Structures are given as structure tokens and as C-alpha cells.
Amino acid sequence: MMSVAVTAISSSLSYSPLLLPSQGPKRRMQWKRNDKRQFSRKVAVSGVITAGFELKPPPYPLDALEPHMSRETLDYHWGKHHRTYVENLNKQIVGTDLDTLPLEEVVLLSYNRGNMLPAFNNAAQAWNHEFFWESIQPGGGGKPTGELPRLIERDFGSFEEFLERFKSAAASNFGSGWTWLAYKANRLDVANAVNPLPKEEDKKLVIVKTPNAVNPLVWDYSPLLTIDTWEHAYYLDFENRRAEYINTFMERLVSWETVSTRLESAMARAVQREQEGTETEDEENPDDEEPEVYLDSDIDVSEVD
Amino acid sequence: MTTTVIISIFLAIFATSLQNARGATMEPCLESMKTASLPDLPYAYDALEPAISEEIMRLHHQKHHQTYVTQYNKALNSLRSAMADGDHSSVVKLQSLIKFNGGGHVNHAIFWKNLAPVHEGGGKPPHDPLSSAIDAHFASLEGLIQKMNAEGAAVQGSGWVWFGLDRELKRLVVETTANQDPLVTKGSHLVPLIGIDVWEHAYYPQYKNARAEYLKNIWTVINWKYASDVFEKHTRDLDIN
């Protein structure tokens, strides 16, 4: 089983002014380089680090998810689609400022507050697919244990209610996209604004639908689980029957262990950020100014309540 | 006396039925709303091989297009009720379902006519006046095809690539739309001449992720006659004006 730390990160990062000329005086997001999540980099014989994210294989053999997700699907979905995103991303960013950064930061910077830079599609899809392979496992499905079901019950009423809403969201996401279970903390509903008065009730599980390559990292949520509803994810096994694919995914594939581990990290990070927030807030607001609020008004965020 | 009573009763019933009729005709658009139906394919399911496989044609027509029709009619029905109830929130909320499923129906109805078996003229290049118009705008037919393929390949996620006529600016254009947005969402004066579906379901069983190859091959079954007919019809109108 792959123990995966969620990739949203926190600490100081100084932006190159070339990348974000309109950066305001207050830092809105803070990331920490999470060394465990570094994508491997090729090191040339000369010892010089060259550009290049690598395509990481799923944490199980390509036929291990049969009969629920066929070997053929993995061959194409991972072997072609995912691979192409990684390769094209590398070609796109080689020699640029984005070249030396971890993937998560490439995603966030190229998102560019909704006015996506060309690298976003490939970067986000590379990230999304790795996250997706790790969200499922052979012999998956069933129900979660531990803290997760408690939170699910608190935020959705019951596990069955959560399932119903998650499946409904995935089935009704028009076109290409992803449906997510995410942990949202210390943020107002207005994207990326820091909640000046964080409360326990603000920390909660949410279901989010995103179009094409978008993922909840861009709103500073912690993704816990995702299902790919691009047609290429299910067409070979289910043809147009997306609802059947979603059922199979939830009943036979989802890795609740991984989701639980991600939740633990997300909760810990939220607490840590809260503590850091109260410490730095006084420094950052010497004149008692309001925190700046940025709106992604051109993004269609469909959040299922 | 009895005759008067009978006539009065008859008149009362007649008046009531008139009132009812008037009530119904107060909302004629709702009462006479026609639902959509799946058009027949103008050729056999295997007629577009090898460019597009029979498997794809069956799934695409009988499952995908049919689902758009079914869901669109369902949404229209809900819209009818919402309008009758004055439930404006629901009226607004239904718009995205109508746009998506209705658009799916509209687009695919055009698409089947955009294609033809080789033995029925599929792939045969257009004659004048469309041919000259294409040369004027894109230098050559190959130029147009290259542009369509480049734009089609570049569509991220699901959508369509269109070859259209701008009636207002009197020129030919290549456009793309996302999801099931019809061409008219890019401009109310745009008339679709050829649309190519680049949703993955349009090519996946046969081409897998090789969308570029699908785009290259589909031109062998493109029905230029239909495009010419539509072009001529709309440019005739323009000339008259």
C-alpha cells in the first residue's frame, strides 16, 4: 500500500517577479517543499540535473485491477494518456522558470488565478493522474474506518448520503473532468481568501466537480479522493455507461486507506497553518488592513452542498 | 320555455369550453411544444468504414445521441412545468441541462448529415461556389483541412471543431466549441457547414488516444454536398438582401 502525503504544501516561497508581476504585498498562499512528494528527476551522467518529470507507475501491476478496470484500460490510460501529459509537460517547461519546481508548484503557478498558462493543462493532468492511480487499489471498495467515516457522517449525514452525492456529482459532470472529495480548512468560500476567524466548523469535507484539468489544489483545498470522468477513463470497459463505471469505482476500486492517510495529513496541516497564521498575522497586518481577496470569477466551480 | 332552457344550458357549456380553450391558448408555445426525436442515420452503421467503425457508429447514434434526446425532452418537460408554475428559479436552473442535452441533439443531428459513405460522395471535394470561397479564405481545400485538424486536435477535453459561414461578415470561419455548445454560441450569425465531434466517444474504440489520426481519416467520409447546399442556401439569402 502506498502511503501518500497530500501535496498541498505550506511555507515561504518567493515568487519570481517574472512569473507573477501582479503579486500583491500580502502572500496569499504558502507552500512547503514536501520532499517525500518530489517527482524523481533525471540526473545526467555529468551530474547535472536536467529537466524532466518522470512517469511514475501505479502502485500495482497494470492487470491487478481486473475485472473492474481492465489491463487494456491501464495500458492506454496510464501508458498513453498519462505518459503524454508528462512528456508534453517536460517539453513545454524545459528551460523556463517552471522547470526547476516540484509538480504541485507548476500546477499552482500555471493556474494563474484562472487565467491558465499553457503548461497548466499538462501539469495538472500529470498531477491528477498520479493522484488517481493512488486513489484506487486491487481489492478496493467497501467502507472507510477510523476518523474518516466520522467526518463523513458529520458533513454528509451518513456514508450512504455521501456516496449518493459523490456518485451524482460524478455522473452529472458534463464533458470531461474529475470529481473530488476534498478537505477544506481555514478558507472562506471566496477562493483563496484566508479566513481571519477560523473555526472548527469551517474545516470540513466537500465534494467538488472540476472541468477538464482543474483540481482543488488551485483553491487551496486538500484533495483526498478523485474519480476521472474523462471518457478515456471508462470507455474501453464501460462504453457510454458512466454510471456503471462510477458504481464499480466506489464498490470495488477506491482505496479508503489512502484516503484516510491523506485526511490525516490534511488535518495536521490545517492545524499547523492555523498556528502559523495567528503568529504571522500580526506581522503581516501592521496597519490592521483587511486581507486581500482574489476572486476567480471566470471559473465555474460546481460544489455539491 | 324548455327549448330556451336547453339553449341556455348549451350556450353555458359552450361558453365554458371557450373559456377553457382560451385558457389553453394563453400558453400556446407550451401546449404545442414539440419534443425531439432521434433522427435515423442516412446510411448503414458500417457504411463509413474504415474511417469510422461500425462499433463507434452504433454506440454514437443509439447510445450517446439517443441519451441527449431523452434527457433533452425530460428537461423540456420540467421546463414546461416550471414555467406553468411560475417557478423561475427552476426555469433558470434547467438552462444548463437544456443547453447541454439540446446542444448534443442539435450538434449530432448535423453531424450525421456531415458524413456520407464513399460510394455516396463522401470525401468528394466541393464544387463552386463553395470551392472558390474556400480558396479565397484558406488558400486551398488542404489549407482548410489542415486548420480544422489543428484546431480539432487542440481542443482540451470535450468539444467540436466547426467549419462555418459568418452570415454577417460574409466569410468562412473555423471555430471550436466546448462540450455540446452549438456553433451559434460563438456568434449568432454563424451557420455550421461541417462539424467534427472531438469528444473521445467519437473515436476512442477505434483510435484510442490518437485523435489526430481520426481527424486525418474522417475527411474521406465528409459530405461536402451537404456543406455546399447549406452554403448556397445562406449565400443566396444574403445576395437577395
Coordinates of C-alpha atoms in Angstrom, one line a residue:
Chain A
M1 CA 0.0 0.0 0.0
M2 CA 1.3 3.3 -0.9
S3 CA 1.4 5.9 1.8
V4 CA 0.8 9.2 0.2
A5 CA 1.0 12.6 1.7
V6 CA -1.3 15.1 0.1
T7 CA 0.5 17.6 -1.9
A8 CA -0.8 20.9 -0.8
I9 CA 2.1 22.5 0.9
S10 CA 2.8 25.3 3.3
S11 CA 5.8 27.6 3.8
S12 CA 7.5 30.5 2.4
L13 CA 8.1 30.7 -1.3
S14 CA 9.3 33.7 -3.0
Y15 CA 7.9 34.1 -6.4
S16 CA 10.0 35.2 -9.3
P17 CA 8.6 38.6 -10.3
L18 CA 8.8 37.4 -13.9
L19 CA 6.1 34.8 -13.2
L20 CA 3.7 36.9 -11.2
P21 CA 4.1 40.5 -11.9
S22 CA 0.9 41.4 -10.2
Q23 CA 1.7 39.7 -6.9
G24 CA 0.2 41.8 -4.1
P25 CA 2.1 42.8 -1.0
K26 CA 0.5 40.1 1.1
R27 CA 1.3 36.5 0.5
R28 CA -1.9 34.6 -0.1
M29 CA -0.6 31.1 -0.3
Q30 CA 2.3 29.5 1.3
W31 CA 3.9 26.2 0.2
K32 CA 6.5 24.0 1.7
R33 CA 8.6 21.7 -0.5
N34 CA 7.4 18.3 0.6
D35 CA 10.4 16.2 -0.1
K36 CA 8.5 12.9 0.1
R37 CA 6.5 14.1 -2.9
Q38 CA 9.3 15.1 -5.1
F39 CA 8.9 13.7 -8.5
S40 CA 12.1 12.0 -9.5
R41 CA 14.4 13.9 -11.7
K42 CA 16.8 12.6 -14.2
V43 CA 20.4 13.1 -13.4
A44 CA 22.7 13.1 -16.4
V45 CA 26.0 11.3 -16.3
S46 CA 27.8 14.6 -15.9
G47 CA 26.0 15.0 -12.6
V48 CA 24.0 18.0 -13.9
I49 CA 20.3 17.8 -13.1
T50 CA 18.3 18.0 -16.3
A51 CA 14.7 18.8 -16.7
G52 CA 12.0 16.2 -16.6
F53 CA 9.3 14.8 -14.6
E54 CA 9.1 11.1 -14.8
L55 CA 6.0 8.9 -15.4
K56 CA 5.5 7.1 -12.1
P57 CA 3.8 3.6 -12.5
P58 CA 0.7 2.9 -10.5
P59 CA 1.4 1.1 -7.2
Y60 CA 0.2 -2.2 -8.5
P61 CA 0.6 -4.2 -11.7
L62 CA -1.3 -3.0 -14.7
D63 CA -3.6 -6.0 -14.7
A64 CA -4.2 -6.0 -10.9
L65 CA -7.5 -4.1 -11.1
E66 CA -9.2 -6.6 -13.4
P67 CA -12.0 -7.2 -13.9
H68 CA -13.1 -3.8 -12.6
M69 CA -10.6 -1.9 -14.6
S70 CA -9.1 -3.8 -17.5
R71 CA -5.4 -4.2 -18.3
E72 CA -6.2 -2.6 -21.7
T73 CA -7.5 0.5 -20.0
L74 CA -4.4 0.8 -17.8
D75 CA -2.2 0.3 -20.9
Y76 CA -3.9 3.2 -22.7
H77 CA -4.9 5.4 -19.7
W78 CA -1.6 5.2 -17.9
G79 CA 0.7 4.1 -20.8
K80 CA -0.5 6.7 -23.4
H81 CA -2.7 9.4 -21.9
H82 CA -0.8 9.9 -18.6
R83 CA 2.6 9.4 -20.3
T84 CA 1.8 12.0 -23.0
Y85 CA 0.9 14.6 -20.4
V86 CA 4.2 14.1 -18.6
E87 CA 6.2 14.1 -21.8
N88 CA 4.5 17.2 -23.2
L89 CA 4.8 19.0 -19.9
N90 CA 8.6 18.4 -19.9
K91 CA 8.9 19.7 -23.5
Q92 CA 6.8 22.8 -22.5
I93 CA 8.7 23.9 -19.5
V94 CA 12.3 22.9 -20.3
G95 CA 14.5 26.0 -19.9
T96 CA 11.8 28.1 -18.3
D97 CA 11.3 29.2 -14.7
L98 CA 8.8 26.4 -14.1
D99 CA 11.5 23.8 -15.0
T100 CA 13.1 23.6 -11.5
L101 CA 9.9 23.4 -9.4
P102 CA 8.0 20.5 -8.0
L103 CA 4.9 19.5 -9.9
E104 CA 2.5 20.9 -7.4
E105 CA 4.0 24.3 -7.7
V106 CA 4.0 24.2 -11.5
V107 CA 0.3 23.4 -11.3
L108 CA -0.4 26.3 -8.9
L109 CA 1.7 28.8 -10.8
S110 CA 0.4 27.9 -14.2
Y111 CA -3.2 28.1 -13.0
N112 CA -2.5 31.8 -12.7
R113 CA -5.7 32.5 -10.8
G114 CA -7.9 31.1 -13.5
N115 CA -6.2 32.7 -16.5
M116 CA -4.3 29.5 -17.2
L117 CA -0.8 29.5 -18.8
P118 CA -0.1 26.9 -21.5
A119 CA 1.6 24.5 -19.1
F120 CA -1.4 24.2 -16.8
N121 CA -3.3 21.5 -18.8
N122 CA -0.3 19.1 -18.9
A123 CA 0.9 19.8 -15.4
A124 CA -2.5 19.5 -13.8
Q125 CA -3.3 16.3 -15.8
A126 CA 0.1 14.8 -14.8
W127 CA -0.7 15.5 -11.2
N128 CA -4.3 14.4 -11.4
H129 CA -3.5 11.1 -12.9
E130 CA -0.8 10.1 -10.4
F131 CA -3.3 11.1 -7.6
F132 CA -5.9 9.0 -9.4
W133 CA -3.8 5.8 -9.6
E134 CA -3.1 6.1 -5.9
S135 CA -6.7 6.6 -5.1
I136 CA -7.6 3.1 -6.1
Q137 CA -6.2 -0.4 -5.4
P138 CA -6.8 -4.1 -6.1
G139 CA -9.5 -5.3 -3.7
G140 CA -10.6 -1.8 -3.0
G141 CA -14.1 -0.5 -2.2
G142 CA -16.0 -1.2 1.0
K143 CA -16.2 1.4 3.7
P144 CA -13.6 3.5 5.4
T145 CA -12.6 3.1 9.0
G146 CA -11.3 5.4 11.7
E147 CA -11.7 9.2 11.7
L148 CA -12.9 9.4 8.1
P149 CA -16.3 7.9 8.5
R150 CA -16.9 10.1 11.5
L151 CA -16.3 13.2 9.4
I152 CA -18.3 11.8 6.5
E153 CA -21.2 11.4 8.8
R154 CA -20.8 14.8 10.3
D155 CA -20.6 16.6 7.0
F156 CA -22.9 14.5 4.8
G157 CA -25.3 12.9 7.3
S158 CA -24.3 9.3 6.6
F159 CA -21.9 7.3 4.4
E160 CA -24.8 6.4 2.1
E161 CA -25.7 10.0 1.7
F162 CA -22.1 10.9 0.8
L163 CA -22.0 8.0 -1.7
E164 CA -25.2 9.2 -3.3
R165 CA -23.9 12.8 -3.7
F166 CA -20.5 11.8 -4.8
K167 CA -21.8 9.5 -7.5
S168 CA -24.4 12.0 -8.6
A169 CA -21.8 14.7 -8.9
A170 CA -19.5 12.4 -11.0
A171 CA -22.5 11.4 -13.2
S172 CA -23.6 15.0 -13.8
N173 CA -20.2 16.5 -14.6
F174 CA -20.8 17.4 -18.3
G175 CA -18.0 16.8 -20.7
S176 CA -14.5 16.0 -19.4
G177 CA -13.5 16.4 -15.8
W178 CA -13.0 15.0 -12.3
T179 CA -15.0 14.7 -9.1
W180 CA -13.2 15.1 -5.8
L181 CA -13.6 14.5 -2.1
A182 CA -11.6 17.2 -0.5
Y183 CA -10.8 18.7 2.9
K184 CA -11.4 22.3 3.2
A185 CA -9.9 24.3 6.0
N186 CA -9.3 27.9 7.0
R187 CA -10.6 29.3 3.8
L188 CA -13.6 31.3 3.1
D189 CA -15.8 30.2 0.2
V190 CA -14.3 33.0 -1.8
A191 CA -11.4 31.3 -3.4
N192 CA -8.1 31.6 -1.6
A193 CA -9.1 34.2 0.9
V194 CA -7.7 33.4 4.3
N195 CA -10.4 33.0 7.0
P196 CA -9.5 35.6 9.6
L197 CA -11.6 33.8 12.2
P198 CA -11.1 30.1 11.6
K199 CA -13.5 27.8 13.5
E200 CA -13.7 24.1 13.8
E201 CA -16.9 24.1 11.8
D202 CA -15.0 25.7 8.8
K203 CA -12.9 22.6 8.5
K204 CA -14.9 20.1 6.5
L205 CA -15.2 17.6 3.8
V206 CA -16.6 18.8 0.5
I207 CA -17.4 17.2 -2.9
V208 CA -16.2 19.2 -5.8
K209 CA -16.6 18.8 -9.6
T210 CA -14.0 20.2 -11.8
P211 CA -13.8 20.6 -15.6
N212 CA -11.0 19.3 -17.8
A213 CA -7.7 19.5 -15.9
V214 CA -8.7 21.7 -13.0
N215 CA -8.2 20.3 -9.5
P216 CA -9.0 21.6 -6.0
L217 CA -5.3 22.4 -5.2
V218 CA -6.0 25.7 -7.0
W219 CA -8.5 26.7 -4.3
D220 CA -6.1 25.5 -1.6
Y221 CA -8.2 22.5 -0.7
S222 CA -6.6 19.2 0.3
P223 CA -7.7 16.6 -2.2
L224 CA -8.5 13.2 -0.6
L225 CA -10.0 11.2 -3.4
T226 CA -10.7 11.6 -7.1
I227 CA -12.5 9.8 -9.9
D228 CA -11.6 10.6 -13.5
T229 CA -14.7 11.0 -15.6
W230 CA -13.0 11.9 -18.9
E231 CA -14.4 9.3 -21.4
H232 CA -11.0 7.7 -21.9
A233 CA -11.1 6.6 -18.2
Y234 CA -14.1 4.3 -18.8
Y235 CA -14.9 3.9 -22.5
L236 CA -13.0 0.7 -23.1
D237 CA -14.6 -1.1 -20.2
F238 CA -18.0 0.6 -20.0
E239 CA -18.6 2.4 -23.3
N240 CA -21.0 5.2 -22.6
R241 CA -22.2 3.7 -19.2
R242 CA -20.6 6.2 -16.9
A243 CA -22.9 5.5 -14.0
E244 CA -21.9 1.8 -14.0
Y245 CA -18.2 2.8 -14.0
I246 CA -18.8 5.1 -11.1
N247 CA -20.6 2.3 -9.1
T248 CA -17.7 -0.1 -9.8
F249 CA -15.2 2.5 -8.8
M250 CA -16.8 3.1 -5.4
E251 CA -17.7 -0.6 -4.8
R252 CA -14.5 -2.3 -6.0
L253 CA -11.7 0.2 -6.5
V254 CA -11.5 3.1 -4.1
S255 CA -8.6 2.8 -1.6
W256 CA -10.1 4.1 1.6
E257 CA -6.8 3.5 3.4
T258 CA -5.1 6.0 1.1
V259 CA -7.9 8.5 1.5
S260 CA -7.7 8.2 5.3
T261 CA -3.9 8.8 5.2
R262 CA -4.4 11.8 3.1
L263 CA -7.1 13.1 5.5
E264 CA -4.7 12.8 8.5
S265 CA -2.1 14.8 6.7
A266 CA -4.6 17.4 5.6
M267 CA -6.0 17.8 9.1
A268 CA -2.5 18.1 10.6
R269 CA -1.5 20.7 8.0
A270 CA -4.7 22.7 8.7
V271 CA -3.8 22.9 12.4
Q272 CA -0.3 23.8 11.7
R273 CA -1.3 26.6 9.3
E274 CA -3.7 27.9 11.9
Q275 CA -1.0 28.2 14.4
E276 CA 1.4 29.8 11.9
G277 CA -1.4 32.1 10.7
T278 CA -2.0 33.6 14.2
E279 CA 1.7 34.1 14.6
T280 CA 2.3 35.8 11.3
E281 CA -1.0 37.7 11.1
D282 CA 0.3 40.4 13.4
E283 CA 3.4 40.8 11.3
E284 CA 1.5 40.9 8.1
N285 CA -1.2 43.3 9.2
P286 CA 0.7 46.0 11.0
D287 CA -1.8 48.6 9.9
D288 CA -4.8 46.3 10.6
E289 CA -5.6 46.2 6.9
E290 CA -8.1 43.7 5.6
P291 CA -6.6 40.7 3.9
E292 CA -6.8 41.0 0.1
V293 CA -9.4 38.9 -1.5
Y294 CA -9.0 37.5 -5.0
L295 CA -11.9 36.3 -7.0
D296 CA -11.7 33.6 -9.7
S297 CA -14.9 34.8 -11.2
D298 CA -14.4 33.2 -14.5
I299 CA -14.1 29.7 -13.1
D300 CA -17.2 27.5 -12.9
V301 CA -16.8 25.9 -9.5
S302 CA -19.6 23.4 -9.0
E303 CA -19.6 22.5 -5.4
V304 CA -22.2 20.0 -4.3
D305 CA -23.6 21.0 -1.0
Chain B
M1 CA -89.6 27.5 -22.4
T2 CA -87.8 24.1 -22.3
T3 CA -86.1 25.0 -25.6
T4 CA -84.8 28.3 -24.1
V5 CA -83.5 26.4 -21.0
I6 CA -81.8 23.8 -23.2
I7 CA -80.3 26.5 -25.4
S8 CA -79.2 28.4 -22.3
I9 CA -77.5 25.3 -20.9
F10 CA -75.9 24.6 -24.3
L11 CA -74.7 28.2 -24.5
A12 CA -73.3 28.0 -20.9
I13 CA -71.5 24.8 -21.7
F14 CA -70.2 26.3 -25.0
A15 CA -69.1 29.5 -23.2
T16 CA -67.2 27.4 -20.6
S17 CA -65.5 25.3 -23.2
L18 CA -64.5 28.5 -25.0
Q19 CA -63.1 29.8 -21.7
N20 CA -61.1 26.6 -21.3
A21 CA -59.9 26.8 -24.8
R22 CA -58.8 30.4 -24.3
G23 CA -57.0 29.3 -21.1
A24 CA -55.2 26.7 -23.1
T25 CA -54.4 29.1 -25.9
M26 CA -53.0 31.6 -23.4
E27 CA -49.8 29.4 -23.4
P28 CA -49.7 28.0 -27.0
C29 CA -46.0 27.6 -27.0
L30 CA -46.0 25.2 -24.1
E31 CA -49.0 23.2 -25.2
S32 CA -47.8 22.7 -28.7
M33 CA -44.1 22.2 -27.8
K34 CA -42.6 19.5 -30.0
T35 CA -40.2 17.1 -28.4
A36 CA -37.0 16.0 -30.0
S37 CA -36.6 12.6 -31.6
L38 CA -33.6 10.6 -32.7
P39 CA -33.2 11.1 -36.5
D40 CA -32.4 8.0 -38.5
L41 CA -28.9 7.6 -39.8
P42 CA -29.0 8.3 -43.5
Y43 CA -26.7 5.2 -44.1
A44 CA -25.9 1.8 -42.6
Y45 CA -23.8 1.6 -39.4
D46 CA -20.9 0.1 -41.2
A47 CA -21.1 2.4 -44.3
L48 CA -18.4 4.8 -43.0
E49 CA -15.7 2.1 -42.6
P50 CA -12.8 2.1 -42.4
A51 CA -12.7 5.8 -41.4
I52 CA -15.2 5.3 -38.7
S53 CA -16.0 1.8 -37.4
E54 CA -19.5 0.3 -37.2
E55 CA -19.0 -0.1 -33.4
I56 CA -18.5 3.6 -33.0
M57 CA -21.4 4.5 -35.2
R58 CA -23.8 2.2 -33.3
L59 CA -22.7 3.5 -29.9
H60 CA -22.6 7.1 -31.0
H61 CA -26.0 7.1 -32.6
Q62 CA -28.0 4.6 -30.5
K63 CA -26.5 5.5 -27.1
H64 CA -24.9 8.9 -27.0
H65 CA -27.3 10.8 -29.4
Q66 CA -30.3 8.9 -28.0
T67 CA -29.4 9.9 -24.5
Y68 CA -29.1 13.5 -25.4
V69 CA -32.6 13.3 -27.0
T70 CA -34.1 11.6 -24.0
Q71 CA -32.5 13.9 -21.4
Y72 CA -33.4 17.0 -23.5
N73 CA -37.1 16.0 -23.7
K74 CA -37.0 15.4 -20.0
A75 CA -35.6 18.8 -19.3
L76 CA -38.1 20.4 -21.7
N77 CA -40.9 18.7 -19.8
S78 CA -39.6 20.0 -16.5
L79 CA -39.2 23.4 -18.0
R80 CA -42.8 23.3 -19.1
S81 CA -44.0 22.6 -15.6
A82 CA -41.7 25.2 -14.1
M83 CA -43.0 27.8 -16.4
A84 CA -46.6 26.9 -15.8
D85 CA -45.9 27.1 -12.0
G86 CA -44.0 30.4 -12.3
D87 CA -41.1 28.7 -10.7
H88 CA -38.4 31.0 -12.0
S89 CA -35.6 29.5 -10.0
S90 CA -36.2 26.2 -11.6
V91 CA -36.5 27.7 -15.1
V92 CA -33.1 29.3 -14.7
K93 CA -31.6 26.1 -13.2
L94 CA -32.8 24.0 -16.1
Q95 CA -30.9 26.1 -18.6
S96 CA -27.6 24.2 -18.3
L97 CA -29.4 20.8 -18.8
I98 CA -31.2 22.1 -21.8
K99 CA -28.1 23.7 -23.3
F100 CA -26.0 20.5 -22.8
N101 CA -28.5 17.9 -23.9
G102 CA -30.3 20.1 -26.5
G103 CA -26.9 21.1 -27.9
G104 CA -25.9 17.5 -28.0
H105 CA -29.0 16.7 -30.0
V106 CA -28.6 19.7 -32.4
N107 CA -24.9 19.0 -33.0
H108 CA -25.2 15.3 -33.6
A109 CA -28.2 15.8 -36.0
I110 CA -25.9 18.0 -38.1
F111 CA -23.0 15.6 -37.7
W112 CA -24.8 12.6 -39.3
K113 CA -25.6 14.7 -42.3
N114 CA -21.9 15.9 -42.5
L115 CA -20.9 12.3 -43.2
A116 CA -21.5 10.1 -46.1
P117 CA -20.3 6.8 -47.4
V118 CA -17.6 7.0 -50.1
H119 CA -19.9 5.5 -52.7
E120 CA -22.4 8.2 -52.0
G121 CA -20.0 11.1 -52.4
G122 CA -18.3 11.0 -49.0
G123 CA -14.9 12.7 -49.3
K124 CA -15.6 14.1 -52.8
P125 CA -14.3 17.7 -52.8
P126 CA -16.8 20.6 -53.1
H127 CA -17.6 22.4 -56.4
D128 CA -18.2 26.1 -56.8
P129 CA -19.3 28.3 -55.3
L130 CA -18.1 26.8 -52.0
S131 CA -14.9 25.7 -53.6
S132 CA -13.9 29.2 -54.6
A133 CA -15.0 30.6 -51.3
I134 CA -12.7 28.1 -49.5
D135 CA -9.8 29.0 -51.7
A136 CA -10.4 32.7 -51.0
H137 CA -10.4 32.2 -47.3
F138 CA -7.9 29.4 -46.7
A139 CA -5.8 29.4 -49.9
S140 CA -6.9 25.9 -50.7
L141 CA -9.0 23.0 -49.5
E142 CA -5.9 21.4 -48.0
G143 CA -5.4 24.6 -46.1
L144 CA -8.9 24.5 -44.6
I145 CA -8.5 20.8 -43.7
Q146 CA -5.1 21.5 -42.0
K147 CA -6.6 24.3 -40.0
M148 CA -9.6 22.2 -38.9
N149 CA -7.3 19.3 -37.9
A150 CA -5.0 21.6 -35.9
E151 CA -7.9 23.3 -34.1
G152 CA -9.6 20.0 -33.5
A153 CA -6.5 18.4 -32.1
A154 CA -6.0 21.4 -29.8
V155 CA -9.5 21.2 -28.2
Q156 CA -8.8 20.4 -24.5
G157 CA -11.3 17.9 -23.1
S158 CA -14.6 17.6 -25.0
G159 CA -15.9 19.7 -27.8
W160 CA -16.4 20.2 -31.5
V161 CA -14.5 21.8 -34.4
W162 CA -16.6 23.7 -36.9
F163 CA -16.3 25.0 -40.5
G164 CA -18.9 27.7 -40.7
L165 CA -20.3 30.6 -42.6
D166 CA -20.5 34.0 -40.9
R167 CA -23.6 35.5 -42.5
E168 CA -22.9 39.0 -41.1
L169 CA -19.3 39.3 -42.1
K170 CA -19.9 37.2 -45.2
R171 CA -16.9 34.9 -44.7
L172 CA -16.0 31.4 -43.8
V173 CA -14.6 30.6 -40.4
V174 CA -13.1 27.7 -38.4
E175 CA -14.2 27.7 -34.8
T176 CA -14.2 25.3 -31.8
T177 CA -16.8 25.0 -29.1
A178 CA -16.6 23.2 -25.8
N179 CA -18.8 20.3 -24.6
Q180 CA -22.1 20.4 -26.5
D181 CA -22.2 24.1 -27.2
P182 CA -23.6 24.6 -30.7
L183 CA -21.7 26.8 -33.1
V184 CA -24.2 29.6 -32.6
T185 CA -22.9 30.1 -29.1
K186 CA -19.8 31.6 -30.7
G187 CA -21.8 34.1 -32.7
S188 CA -25.4 34.3 -33.6
H189 CA -24.6 34.8 -37.3
L190 CA -22.6 31.6 -37.6
V191 CA -24.1 28.8 -39.7
P192 CA -22.5 25.4 -39.3
L193 CA -21.4 23.8 -42.6
I194 CA -19.3 21.0 -41.2
G195 CA -18.9 20.0 -37.6
I196 CA -16.5 17.3 -36.4
D197 CA -17.1 15.7 -33.0
V198 CA -13.9 15.5 -31.0
W199 CA -15.3 14.1 -27.8
E200 CA -13.4 10.9 -27.0
H201 CA -16.6 8.8 -27.6
A202 CA -16.4 9.8 -31.3
Y203 CA -13.2 7.9 -31.9
Y204 CA -12.0 6.0 -28.8
P205 CA -12.9 2.4 -29.5
Q206 CA -11.1 2.6 -32.9
Y207 CA -8.4 5.2 -32.5
K208 CA -7.9 5.2 -28.7
N209 CA -5.9 8.4 -27.8
A210 CA -4.9 9.1 -31.4
R211 CA -7.3 11.9 -32.1
A212 CA -5.1 13.4 -34.9
E213 CA -5.4 10.2 -36.9
Y214 CA -9.2 10.2 -36.5
L215 CA -9.2 13.8 -37.8
K216 CA -7.0 12.9 -40.7
N217 CA -9.2 9.9 -41.7
I218 CA -12.6 11.5 -41.3
W219 CA -12.1 13.7 -44.4
T220 CA -12.6 10.6 -46.5
V221 CA -16.2 10.5 -45.5
I222 CA -17.1 14.1 -45.2
N223 CA -20.2 15.0 -47.1
W224 CA -19.2 18.2 -49.0
K225 CA -22.5 18.2 -50.8
Y226 CA -24.4 18.9 -47.6
A227 CA -22.0 21.7 -46.8
S228 CA -22.4 23.2 -50.3
D229 CA -26.2 23.1 -50.1
V230 CA -26.2 24.9 -46.8
F231 CA -23.6 27.4 -48.0
E232 CA -25.6 28.1 -51.2
K233 CA -28.9 28.5 -49.4
H234 CA -27.5 31.1 -47.0
T235 CA -25.5 33.0 -49.5
R236 CA -28.5 33.1 -51.8
D237 CA -30.4 34.8 -49.0
L238 CA -27.5 37.2 -48.5
D239 CA -27.4 38.2 -52.2
I240 CA -31.1 38.9 -52.2
N241 CA -30.7 41.3 -49.3

